Short mmCIF file of C-alpha atoms in Angstrom, two decimals:
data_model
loop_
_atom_site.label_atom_id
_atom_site.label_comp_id
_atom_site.label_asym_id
_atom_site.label_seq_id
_atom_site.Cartn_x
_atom_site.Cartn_y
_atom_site.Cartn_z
CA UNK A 1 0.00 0.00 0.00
CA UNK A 2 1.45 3.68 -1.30
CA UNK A 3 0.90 5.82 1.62
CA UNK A 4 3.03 9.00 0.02
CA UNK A 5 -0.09 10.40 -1.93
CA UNK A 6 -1.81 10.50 1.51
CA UNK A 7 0.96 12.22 3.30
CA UNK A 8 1.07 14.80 0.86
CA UNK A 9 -2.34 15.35 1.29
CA UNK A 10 -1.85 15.93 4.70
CA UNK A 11 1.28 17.66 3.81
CA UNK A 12 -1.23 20.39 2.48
CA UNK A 13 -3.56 20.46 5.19
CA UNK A 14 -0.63 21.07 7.50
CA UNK A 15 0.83 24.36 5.11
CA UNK A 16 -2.19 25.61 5.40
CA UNK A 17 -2.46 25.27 9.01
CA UNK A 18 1.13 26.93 9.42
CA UNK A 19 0.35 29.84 7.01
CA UNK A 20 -2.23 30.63 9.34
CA UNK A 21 -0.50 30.64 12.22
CA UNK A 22 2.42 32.51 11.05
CA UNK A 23 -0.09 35.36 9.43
CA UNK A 24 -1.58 34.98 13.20
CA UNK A 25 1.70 35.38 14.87
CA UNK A 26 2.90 38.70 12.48
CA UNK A 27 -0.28 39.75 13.86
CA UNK A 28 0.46 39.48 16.43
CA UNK A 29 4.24 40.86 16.76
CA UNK A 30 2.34 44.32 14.77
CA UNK A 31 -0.33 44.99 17.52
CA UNK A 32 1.97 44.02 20.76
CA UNK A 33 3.03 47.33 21.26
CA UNK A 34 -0.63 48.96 21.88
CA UNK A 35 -1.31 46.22 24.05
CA UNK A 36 -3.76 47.27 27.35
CA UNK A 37 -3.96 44.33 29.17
CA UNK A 38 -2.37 40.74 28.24
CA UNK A 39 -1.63 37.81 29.45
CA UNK A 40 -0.20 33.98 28.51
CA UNK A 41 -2.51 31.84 27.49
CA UNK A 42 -2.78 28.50 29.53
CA UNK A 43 -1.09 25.10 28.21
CA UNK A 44 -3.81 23.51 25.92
CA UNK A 45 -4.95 19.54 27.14
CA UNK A 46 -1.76 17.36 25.51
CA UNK A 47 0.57 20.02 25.47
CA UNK A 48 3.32 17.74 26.32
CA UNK A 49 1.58 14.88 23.95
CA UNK A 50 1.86 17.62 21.25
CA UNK A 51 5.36 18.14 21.81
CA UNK A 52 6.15 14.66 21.88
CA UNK A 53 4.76 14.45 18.30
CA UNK A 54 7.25 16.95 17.02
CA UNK A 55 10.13 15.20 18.46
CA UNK A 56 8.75 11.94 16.85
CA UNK A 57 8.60 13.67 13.34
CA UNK A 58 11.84 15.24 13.42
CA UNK A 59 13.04 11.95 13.99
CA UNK A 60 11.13 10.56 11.77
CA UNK A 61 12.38 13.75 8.78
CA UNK A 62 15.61 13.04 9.59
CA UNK A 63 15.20 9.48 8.95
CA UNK A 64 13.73 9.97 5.80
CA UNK A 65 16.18 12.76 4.54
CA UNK A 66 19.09 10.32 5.37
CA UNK A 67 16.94 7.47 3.30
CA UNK A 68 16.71 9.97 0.37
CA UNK A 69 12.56 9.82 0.78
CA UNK A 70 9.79 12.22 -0.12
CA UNK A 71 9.53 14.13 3.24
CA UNK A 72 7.35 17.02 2.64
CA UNK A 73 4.19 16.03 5.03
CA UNK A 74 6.00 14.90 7.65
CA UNK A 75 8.28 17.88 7.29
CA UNK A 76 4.98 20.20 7.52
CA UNK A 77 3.48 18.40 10.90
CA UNK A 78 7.06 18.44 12.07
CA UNK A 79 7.00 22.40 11.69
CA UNK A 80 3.62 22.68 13.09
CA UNK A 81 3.79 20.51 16.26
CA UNK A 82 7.62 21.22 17.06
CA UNK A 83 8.19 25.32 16.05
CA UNK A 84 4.43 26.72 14.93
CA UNK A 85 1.98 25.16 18.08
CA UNK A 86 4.61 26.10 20.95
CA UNK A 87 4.96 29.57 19.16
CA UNK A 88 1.40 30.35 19.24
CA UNK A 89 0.89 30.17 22.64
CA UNK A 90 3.50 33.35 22.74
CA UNK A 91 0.83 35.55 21.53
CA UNK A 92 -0.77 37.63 24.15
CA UNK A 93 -4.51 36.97 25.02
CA UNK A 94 -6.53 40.20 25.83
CA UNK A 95 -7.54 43.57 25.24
CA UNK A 96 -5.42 45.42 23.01
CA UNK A 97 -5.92 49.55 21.40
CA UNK A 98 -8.29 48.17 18.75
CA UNK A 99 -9.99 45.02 19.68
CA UNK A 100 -9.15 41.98 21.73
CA UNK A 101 -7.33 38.58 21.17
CA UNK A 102 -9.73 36.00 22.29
CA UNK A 103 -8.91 32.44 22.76
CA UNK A 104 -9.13 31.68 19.02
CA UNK A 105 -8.34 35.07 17.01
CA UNK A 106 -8.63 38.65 17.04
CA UNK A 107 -11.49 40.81 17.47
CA UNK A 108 -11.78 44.22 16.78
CA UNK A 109 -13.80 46.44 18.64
CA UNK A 110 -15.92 47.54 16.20
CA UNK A 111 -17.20 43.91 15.63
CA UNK A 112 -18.00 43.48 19.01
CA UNK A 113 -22.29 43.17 19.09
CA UNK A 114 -22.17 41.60 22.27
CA UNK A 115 -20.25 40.58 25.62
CA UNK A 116 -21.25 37.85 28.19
CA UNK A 117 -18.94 36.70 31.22
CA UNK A 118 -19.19 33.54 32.63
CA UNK A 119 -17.56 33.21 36.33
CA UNK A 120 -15.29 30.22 37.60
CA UNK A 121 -13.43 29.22 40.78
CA UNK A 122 -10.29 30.32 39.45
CA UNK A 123 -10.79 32.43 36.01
CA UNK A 124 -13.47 34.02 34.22
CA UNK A 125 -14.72 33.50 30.04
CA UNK A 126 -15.58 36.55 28.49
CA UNK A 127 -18.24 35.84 25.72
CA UNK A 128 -17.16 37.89 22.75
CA UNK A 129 -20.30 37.82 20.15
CA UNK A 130 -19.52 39.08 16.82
CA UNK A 131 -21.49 41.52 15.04
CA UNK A 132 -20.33 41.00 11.56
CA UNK A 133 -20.47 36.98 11.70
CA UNK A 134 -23.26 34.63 13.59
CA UNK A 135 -20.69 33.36 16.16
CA UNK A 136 -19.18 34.15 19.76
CA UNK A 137 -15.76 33.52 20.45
CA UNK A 138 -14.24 33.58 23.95
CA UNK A 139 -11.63 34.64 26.02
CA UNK A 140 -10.08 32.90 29.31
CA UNK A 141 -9.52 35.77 31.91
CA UNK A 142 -7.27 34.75 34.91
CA UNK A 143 -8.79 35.65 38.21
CA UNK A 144 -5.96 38.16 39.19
CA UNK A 145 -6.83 40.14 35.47
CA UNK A 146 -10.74 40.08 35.84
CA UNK A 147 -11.28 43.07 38.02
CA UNK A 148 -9.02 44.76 35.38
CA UNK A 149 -10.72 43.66 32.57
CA UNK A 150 -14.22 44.16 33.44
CA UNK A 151 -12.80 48.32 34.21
CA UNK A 152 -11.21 48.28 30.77
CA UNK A 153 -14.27 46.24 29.16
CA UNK A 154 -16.58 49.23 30.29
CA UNK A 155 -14.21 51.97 29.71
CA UNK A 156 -14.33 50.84 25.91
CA UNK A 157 -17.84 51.07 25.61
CA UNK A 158 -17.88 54.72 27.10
CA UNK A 159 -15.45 55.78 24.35
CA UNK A 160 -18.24 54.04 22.07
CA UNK A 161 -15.65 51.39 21.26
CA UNK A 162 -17.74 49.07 21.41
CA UNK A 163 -21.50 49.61 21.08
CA UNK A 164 -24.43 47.42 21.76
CA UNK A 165 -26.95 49.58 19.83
CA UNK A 166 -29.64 48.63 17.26
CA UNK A 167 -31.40 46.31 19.51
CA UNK A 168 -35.40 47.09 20.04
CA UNK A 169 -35.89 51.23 20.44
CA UNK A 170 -33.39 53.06 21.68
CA UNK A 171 -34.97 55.46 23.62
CA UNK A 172 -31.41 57.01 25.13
CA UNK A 173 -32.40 55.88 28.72
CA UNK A 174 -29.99 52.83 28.91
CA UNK A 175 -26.42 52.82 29.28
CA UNK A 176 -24.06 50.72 27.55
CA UNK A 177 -21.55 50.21 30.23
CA UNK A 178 -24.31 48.67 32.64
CA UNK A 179 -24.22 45.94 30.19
CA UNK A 180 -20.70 44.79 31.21
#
């Protein structure tokens, strides 16, 4: 059985998910200097499992490089699980000048149509509801960071940063900030 046309199948899938992260990570290095508020993001389930992976792939690319083998799809999960996934986790979750970095991507502030928080023992989720797509994305606040977030959260939407408006008639007797 030829697995190679499968690998370089994969071999795609896994470009693509590296372009992305590297486009997320320039992002990234562009908006760090206007950020507000930031912190790391916590160590996915399988961190270490991930890691493991890359070490198995390098292994197994330097195997194949030394066998004179096709090694472009392991080469691509080898960048992704050893050098892309750890790198991602670099990039600062929070509120930034012009939106905020949920757990998933970046939000601007203008796209925000909606905010919901969630409390836990140790951390609080912000609920981040876009107004340009149906979706909600959401952000993991430590506990030390929510007292500052909420403040920030609410200052944004008294700059009109943010703005809840065109829901049922706005008869100017409601403020925005209450909503946080």
């Amino acid at each position: 059985m030829n697995v190679q046309p499968v690998l370089i199948l994969l071999g795609f899938g896994f470009l693509i998910a590296n372009t992305r992260l590297v486009v997320e990570y320039v992002r990234f290095l562009r908006r760090r200097r206007g950020a507000l508020l930031t912190w790391q993001p916590p160590k996915p389930p399988y961190y270490g499992l991930a890691l493991g992976i890359g070490v198995a792939l390098g292994m197994l690319v330097v195997y194949k490089l030394v066998s004179g083998r096709e090694v472009f799809g392991e080469l691509m999960m080898f960048v992704y699980y050893a050098y892309l996934f750890p790198l991602s986790r670099r990039i600062g979750r929070g509120f930034y000048e012009d939106g905020i970095w949920a757990d998933a991507t970046f939000i601007r502030y203008n796209e925000v149509g909606g905010v919901s928080w969630r409390e836990g023992e140790r951390d609080a989720t912000l609920l981040i509801i876009s107004r340009l797509r149906n979706l909600a994305r959401r952000l993991i606040v430590p506990g030390d960071k929510y007292g500052a977030a909420r403040r920030l959260l609410r200052d944004k939407i008294g700059e009109h940063a943010i703005h809840f408006g065109g829901l049922g008639l706005d008869l100017g007797e409601h403020d925005e900030r209450d909503a946080v």
